[in-house]
Coordinates of C-alpha atoms and ligand atoms in Angstrom, one line a residue:
M1 CA 0.0 0.0 0.1
P2 CA 1.4 3.4 -0.8
A3 CA 2.4 5.5 2.3
T4 CA 0.8 8.8 2.9
A5 CA 3.1 11.8 3.2
R6 CA 5.5 11.7 6.0
R7 CA 5.0 15.4 7.0
L8 CA 1.5 14.3 8.3
A9 CA 2.9 12.1 10.9
I10 CA 4.3 15.0 12.8
F11 CA 1.2 16.8 13.7
Q12 CA -2.2 15.9 14.9
E13 CA -5.8 16.6 14.2
S14 CA -6.9 19.8 15.8
V15 CA -7.8 18.9 19.5
I16 CA -9.9 22.1 19.5
R17 CA -12.4 20.7 16.9
E18 CA -12.2 17.3 18.5
M19 CA -13.3 18.8 21.9
T20 CA -16.3 20.0 20.1
R21 CA -17.1 16.7 18.9
L22 CA -16.7 15.4 22.6
A23 CA -18.9 18.0 24.0
N24 CA -21.7 17.3 21.2
Q25 CA -21.4 13.5 22.2
H26 CA -22.1 14.3 25.8
G27 CA -24.4 17.1 25.4
S28 CA -21.9 19.2 27.4
I29 CA -21.8 23.1 27.2
N30 CA -19.0 23.7 24.6
L31 CA -16.6 26.5 25.9
A32 CA -13.8 24.7 23.8
Q33 CA -13.9 25.6 20.2
G34 CA -14.2 29.5 20.1
F35 CA -17.4 30.3 18.3
P36 CA -20.6 32.0 19.6
D37 CA -24.1 30.4 20.2
F38 CA -25.8 33.6 19.5
D39 CA -26.9 34.8 16.1
P40 CA -25.0 37.6 14.0
P41 CA -26.8 41.0 13.9
A42 CA -30.3 40.8 12.1
E43 CA -29.2 43.2 9.4
L44 CA -26.5 40.7 8.3
I45 CA -29.0 37.9 8.1
E46 CA -31.4 40.2 6.0
A47 CA -28.3 41.0 3.7
L48 CA -27.8 37.4 3.3
E49 CA -31.2 36.9 2.3
R50 CA -31.0 39.6 -0.3
S51 CA -27.7 38.4 -1.8
A52 CA -29.1 35.0 -2.0
R53 CA -31.7 36.5 -4.4
G54 CA -29.1 38.4 -6.3
P55 CA -26.7 37.4 -9.3
F56 CA -24.0 36.1 -6.8
H57 CA -24.1 32.3 -7.3
Q58 CA -21.0 31.9 -9.5
Y59 CA -17.3 32.2 -8.6
A60 CA -16.3 35.9 -7.6
I61 CA -13.1 37.2 -8.7
T62 CA -10.6 34.8 -7.1
W63 CA -9.0 37.4 -4.9
G64 CA -12.3 38.7 -3.5
A65 CA -15.6 40.3 -4.8
P66 CA -14.6 44.0 -5.6
R67 CA -17.6 45.5 -3.4
F68 CA -16.2 43.4 -0.6
R69 CA -12.7 44.2 -1.0
Q70 CA -13.6 48.2 -1.3
A71 CA -15.6 47.9 1.9
L72 CA -12.9 45.8 3.8
A73 CA -10.2 48.3 2.8
A74 CA -12.5 51.2 4.0
K75 CA -13.1 49.4 7.3
I76 CA -9.5 48.6 7.9
A77 CA -8.6 52.3 7.5
R78 CA -11.4 53.4 9.5
F79 CA -9.9 51.6 12.5
G80 CA -6.4 52.8 12.2
G81 CA -5.0 50.0 10.0
P82 CA -2.9 50.8 6.8
Q83 CA -4.1 52.5 3.8
L84 CA -4.9 49.6 1.4
D85 CA -5.6 49.4 -2.5
P86 CA -8.4 46.9 -2.7
D87 CA -7.0 45.7 -6.0
R88 CA -3.3 45.3 -5.1
N89 CA -3.1 44.8 -1.0
L90 CA -6.0 42.2 -0.4
V91 CA -6.6 38.6 -1.0
V92 CA -10.1 37.4 0.4
T93 CA -9.7 34.0 1.7
C94 CA -12.0 31.0 3.1
G95 CA -11.4 32.4 6.8
S96 CA -8.2 33.4 8.3
T97 CA -7.4 29.6 8.6
E98 CA -6.7 29.6 4.7
A99 CA -5.3 33.2 5.0
M100 CA -2.5 31.8 7.5
M101 CA -1.8 29.0 5.1
V102 CA -1.5 31.4 2.1
A103 CA 0.6 33.5 4.2
M104 CA 3.0 30.7 5.2
M105 CA 3.3 29.4 1.8
T106 CA 3.9 32.8 0.2
A107 CA 6.7 33.3 2.6
C108 CA 8.4 30.3 3.2
E109 CA 10.3 27.7 1.1
P110 CA 10.6 24.0 2.3
G111 CA 13.3 23.9 4.9
D112 CA 12.9 27.4 6.1
K113 CA 12.2 27.8 9.8
V114 CA 9.3 29.9 11.4
V115 CA 9.3 31.4 14.8
V116 CA 6.3 30.6 16.7
F117 CA 5.5 31.7 20.3
S118 CA 4.3 29.1 22.6
P119 CA 1.4 28.9 23.8
F120 CA 0.0 29.2 20.2
Y121 CA -3.1 28.7 18.3
E122 CA -2.8 24.9 16.8
N123 CA -3.0 25.8 13.4
Y124 CA 0.4 27.7 12.9
A125 CA 2.6 24.7 13.6
A126 CA 0.6 22.5 11.2
D127 CA 0.5 25.2 8.4
A128 CA 4.4 25.6 8.8
I129 CA 4.9 21.7 8.4
L130 CA 2.2 21.7 5.4
S131 CA 4.4 24.4 3.8
G132 CA 7.5 22.2 4.4
A133 CA 8.8 24.6 7.1
E134 CA 9.9 23.9 10.4
P135 CA 8.4 25.8 13.5
I136 CA 10.9 26.9 16.3
Y137 CA 9.3 28.0 19.4
V138 CA 9.9 30.9 21.8
A139 CA 8.0 30.6 25.2
L140 CA 5.6 33.4 26.4
R141 CA 6.1 32.8 30.1
P142 CA 3.0 32.7 32.5
P143 CA 1.7 34.5 34.3
H144 CA 2.2 37.6 32.2
F145 CA 3.2 35.8 28.9
D146 CA 6.0 37.9 28.3
F147 CA 8.9 36.7 26.1
D148 CA 12.5 36.7 27.0
P149 CA 14.3 39.1 24.5
E150 CA 17.3 36.8 24.8
E151 CA 15.5 33.6 23.9
L152 CA 13.9 35.3 20.8
R153 CA 17.2 36.7 19.7
R154 CA 18.7 33.1 19.9
A155 CA 15.7 31.8 17.8
F156 CA 16.3 34.5 15.3
A157 CA 20.0 33.5 15.1
Q158 CA 18.6 30.4 13.5
K159 CA 17.8 32.5 10.5
P160 CA 14.1 32.2 10.4
K161 CA 12.2 33.0 7.2
A162 CA 9.3 34.3 9.3
L163 CA 7.7 34.8 12.8
V164 CA 4.2 34.3 13.6
L165 CA 2.4 36.9 15.8
C166 CA -1.2 36.4 17.1
N167 CA -2.1 39.6 18.5
P168 CA -4.5 39.7 20.6
S169 CA -3.3 36.2 21.7
N170 CA -5.1 33.0 21.5
P171 CA -5.0 31.3 23.9
C172 CA -3.3 33.4 26.5
G173 CA -5.1 36.8 25.8
K174 CA -2.0 38.9 25.6
V175 CA -2.0 42.1 23.7
F176 CA 1.4 43.0 22.7
T177 CA 2.6 46.6 23.6
R178 CA 4.1 48.9 21.0
E179 CA 7.4 48.5 22.7
E180 CA 7.2 44.6 22.2
L181 CA 6.0 44.9 18.6
L182 CA 8.8 47.3 17.9
F183 CA 11.2 45.0 19.3
L184 CA 9.8 42.2 17.1
L185 CA 10.0 44.4 14.0
D186 CA 13.6 45.3 14.6
L187 CA 14.6 41.5 15.0
A188 CA 12.6 40.7 11.8
R189 CA 14.5 43.6 10.0
E190 CA 17.8 42.7 11.3
H191 CA 17.4 39.2 9.9
D192 CA 15.2 40.2 7.0
A193 CA 12.3 37.9 8.0
F194 CA 8.6 38.1 7.3
V195 CA 6.1 38.8 10.3
L196 CA 2.7 36.7 9.5
T197 CA 0.1 38.2 11.8
D198 CA -3.2 36.7 13.0
E199 CA -5.2 39.7 14.2
V200 CA -8.7 38.2 14.2
Y201 CA -9.4 39.4 17.5
E202 CA -8.4 43.0 16.7
H203 CA -11.9 44.3 18.0
I204 CA -11.9 42.3 21.1
V205 CA -9.2 44.2 23.3
Y206 CA -10.4 45.2 26.9
A207 CA -9.6 48.6 28.4
P208 CA -7.0 50.0 29.0
H209 CA -5.2 47.7 26.5
R210 CA -5.0 48.8 22.8
H211 CA -4.6 47.0 19.3
I212 CA -1.9 48.2 17.3
P213 CA -2.0 46.8 13.7
F214 CA 1.4 45.4 13.0
A215 CA 1.6 46.7 9.4
T216 CA 1.2 50.3 10.7
L217 CA 4.5 50.3 12.6
P218 CA 7.2 52.4 10.7
G219 CA 8.9 50.2 7.9
A220 CA 6.7 47.1 8.8
E221 CA 4.7 47.2 5.6
E222 CA 7.3 45.4 3.4
R223 CA 7.6 42.4 5.4
T224 CA 4.3 42.1 7.0
L225 CA 1.4 39.7 6.0
T226 CA -1.7 40.5 8.0
C227 CA -4.3 37.7 8.4
G228 CA -7.7 39.0 9.5
S229 CA -11.3 37.6 9.7
L230 CA -15.0 38.5 9.8
S231 CA -15.7 35.6 12.0
K232 CA -15.2 36.8 15.4
T233 CA -16.0 40.6 14.9
Y234 CA -19.5 39.9 13.3
S235 CA -20.0 36.3 14.8
I236 CA -20.1 34.5 11.6
T237 CA -17.4 31.8 12.0
G238 CA -19.3 29.6 9.6
W239 CA -19.2 32.0 6.8
R240 CA -15.6 31.5 6.4
L241 CA -14.6 35.1 5.5
G242 CA -10.8 36.0 6.2
Y243 CA -8.2 37.8 4.1
V244 CA -4.6 38.5 3.7
A245 CA -3.3 42.2 3.6
A246 CA 0.1 43.0 2.6
S247 CA 2.1 45.1 0.0
E248 CA 1.6 44.7 -3.7
R249 CA 4.8 42.6 -4.2
I250 CA 3.7 40.0 -1.7
I251 CA 0.0 40.1 -2.6
A252 CA 0.8 39.4 -6.2
Q253 CA 2.3 36.1 -4.9
A254 CA -0.3 35.3 -2.4
K255 CA -3.0 35.6 -5.0
K256 CA -1.5 32.7 -7.0
V257 CA -1.4 30.4 -3.6
H258 CA -5.0 31.3 -2.9
D259 CA -6.2 30.7 -6.3
F260 CA -4.8 27.3 -6.5
L261 CA -5.8 26.4 -2.9
T262 CA -9.5 27.4 -2.9
V263 CA -10.3 29.8 -6.0
G264 CA -12.1 31.8 -3.8
A265 CA -14.5 32.6 -0.7
A266 CA -18.2 32.1 -1.1
A267 CA -19.4 34.8 -3.5
P268 CA -23.1 35.3 -2.0
L269 CA -21.5 35.6 1.5
Q270 CA -18.9 38.2 0.4
E271 CA -21.9 40.4 -1.1
A272 CA -23.9 40.1 2.2
A273 CA -20.8 40.8 4.3
V274 CA -20.3 44.2 2.9
T275 CA -23.3 45.2 5.3
A276 CA -21.1 44.3 8.2
L277 CA -18.0 46.2 7.0
E278 CA -20.3 49.2 6.8
F279 CA -21.6 49.0 10.4
P280 CA -21.1 52.2 12.4
D281 CA -18.5 52.6 15.0
S282 CA -21.2 52.0 17.5
Y283 CA -21.5 48.4 16.6
Y284 CA -17.8 47.8 17.7
D285 CA -18.4 49.6 20.9
Q286 CA -21.4 47.4 21.6
L287 CA -19.3 44.2 20.8
L288 CA -16.7 45.3 23.0
A289 CA -19.1 45.9 25.8
D290 CA -20.7 42.6 25.3
Y291 CA -17.5 40.8 25.5
T292 CA -16.3 42.6 28.5
R293 CA -19.5 41.7 30.3
K294 CA -19.1 38.1 29.1
R295 CA -15.6 37.9 30.5
D296 CA -16.3 39.3 33.7
L297 CA -19.3 36.9 34.1
L298 CA -17.3 33.8 33.4
L299 CA -14.4 34.9 35.4
G300 CA -16.7 35.7 38.3
Y301 CA -17.7 32.3 38.4
L302 CA -14.1 31.0 38.1
A303 CA -13.1 33.1 41.0
Q304 CA -15.6 31.0 43.2
T305 CA -13.7 27.9 42.4
G306 CA -10.5 28.9 44.2
L307 CA -8.6 28.0 40.9
D308 CA -6.1 30.4 39.3
Y309 CA -7.0 31.6 35.8
T310 CA -5.7 34.3 33.3
I311 CA -7.5 37.5 32.8
P312 CA -7.3 38.2 29.1
Q313 CA -6.1 41.6 27.8
G314 CA -7.9 40.6 24.5
A315 CA -9.7 37.6 22.5
Y316 CA -12.2 35.7 24.6
Y317 CA -10.3 32.7 26.2
T318 CA -9.1 32.0 29.7
L319 CA -6.7 29.5 30.9
V320 CA -7.7 27.9 34.1
D321 CA -5.1 26.3 36.0
I322 CA -6.7 22.9 37.0
S323 CA -3.5 21.3 38.5
P324 CA -4.8 21.6 42.2
L325 CA -7.7 19.3 41.3
G326 CA -5.5 16.1 41.1
F327 CA -6.4 14.8 37.5
A328 CA -3.6 12.7 35.9
D329 CA -3.3 15.5 33.1
D330 CA -5.3 18.1 31.3
R331 CA -6.7 15.8 28.8
T332 CA -8.0 13.4 31.5
A333 CA -9.5 16.6 33.1
A334 CA -11.2 17.8 30.0
E335 CA -12.8 14.6 29.5
E336 CA -13.6 14.1 33.0
I337 CA -15.2 17.6 33.4
T338 CA -17.2 17.1 30.2
R339 CA -18.6 13.8 31.7
T340 CA -19.2 14.9 35.2
I341 CA -19.9 18.6 35.1
G342 CA -21.0 19.0 31.5
V343 CA -18.8 21.8 30.4
T344 CA -16.2 21.2 27.9
G345 CA -12.7 23.1 27.4
V346 CA -9.7 22.5 25.4
P347 CA -6.6 20.7 27.2
G348 CA -4.1 23.6 27.5
S349 CA -1.2 21.2 26.5
S350 CA -2.5 21.4 22.8
F351 CA -1.3 25.1 22.7
F352 CA 2.1 24.5 24.2
R353 CA 5.2 23.3 22.8
E354 CA 6.6 22.7 26.4
P355 CA 5.1 19.9 28.4
V356 CA 2.4 22.1 30.2
H357 CA -0.4 20.0 31.5
R358 CA -2.0 22.4 34.0
Y359 CA -4.2 24.4 31.9
L360 CA -8.0 24.2 30.6
R361 CA -8.8 26.8 28.1
L362 CA -12.5 28.0 28.3
H363 CA -14.1 30.6 26.0
F364 CA -16.8 32.9 26.8
A365 CA -18.3 33.8 23.1
K366 CA -21.6 32.5 24.4
K367 CA -24.9 34.0 25.5
D368 CA -25.0 35.3 28.9
E369 CA -27.4 32.5 30.0
T370 CA -25.1 29.9 28.6
L371 CA -22.3 31.2 30.6
H372 CA -24.5 31.5 33.8
R373 CA -25.4 27.7 33.3
A374 CA -21.8 26.7 32.7
G375 CA -20.5 29.0 35.5
E376 CA -23.0 27.8 37.9
R377 CA -21.9 24.1 37.1
L378 CA -18.2 25.1 37.3
A379 CA -18.6 27.0 40.8
A380 CA -20.6 24.2 42.3
K381 CA -18.4 21.3 41.3
L382 CA -14.9 22.4 40.3
R383 CA -13.6 23.1 43.8
R384 CA -10.0 23.0 44.6
Ligands
LIG1 N1 -10.1 30.2 16.8 C1 -10.9 29.3 17.3 C2 -10.4 28.6 18.7 O1 -9.3 28.7 19.1 C3 -11.3 28.2 16.5 C4 -11.2 28.3 15.2 C5 -11.5 27.1 14.3 O2 -11.7 26.0 14.9 N2 -11.3 27.3 13.1 O3 -11.0 27.9 19.4

């Protein structure tokens, strides 16, 4: 029998998505895979109904429907992002999952090294390996998830082709400061590396922290590929709308990768999503107010458990330190807590390169009532 590709043996299927299947199987509340259980804004659903009746049922232009790209460039500029030419600086992708794969394949040759912070969102290691590149890891050290500048310098001494930056960070909730970002940029410049950013939580940043789009740092544009998404901002993870933004030189190549990977993101959904991109600023204020409340709600219940947990500066995840509970490891804990308490999280070890088995990642992109139900169960039964 022919052997399947060797590179597939060095990474696993996503544990995040596996936990969703486990939650479904047990009828448990899914605080594992980060997606909302509430509907997107009603205007957006109406726009989808209109676009379904419009002439949008065939392929859009591969790198994105023109109206969508125009609205996207305008929205990015409106929130302090770079000024983008919709024809030259954007490729619309099937979610930021494809965007990161496109970014990786655009930047890297087989054999290249890619610096990834640990903990990290699972996809980055898999994307690097699928591109033929090798991830090398630099720790973000709990409890504040700072990096050691010397460790980062040592990683760059290995001549990586790119650094992956998830900001705001999944799973640890870190929002990088301007000083930290400038340090990363300096290193990338010095070693002539790309910076592949995942900024899908750009609008979910809690006061007093602020999101700084990496590409807006002076001199960053020529080496930055920004991956973004509509999934989290407009609660439409199933629409699979993401993008890569970069300079014309880079995008000319990224368009090719995207074209041969997927041809394009769904045309009627791009048309409908123009409505979202044109939402007034008040939409974003409300989104942040809602997530701030949801964060405080879930963390309030966690405080009753006596366990330690991270307070995210951005994104919608917390890492709960379950080590005092006496489970064999985090995987066992996730399964047992699913079975006995009816709340499912992701075993933290799936985000760490180092053997860290003390965390369960929970997310709070859920209706308040769902968070109350989950929180009551956790507060009642998850006692240290
Ligand atoms: N970003 C989400 C998470 O970390 C999941 C995204 C996905 O499964 N594609 O849970």
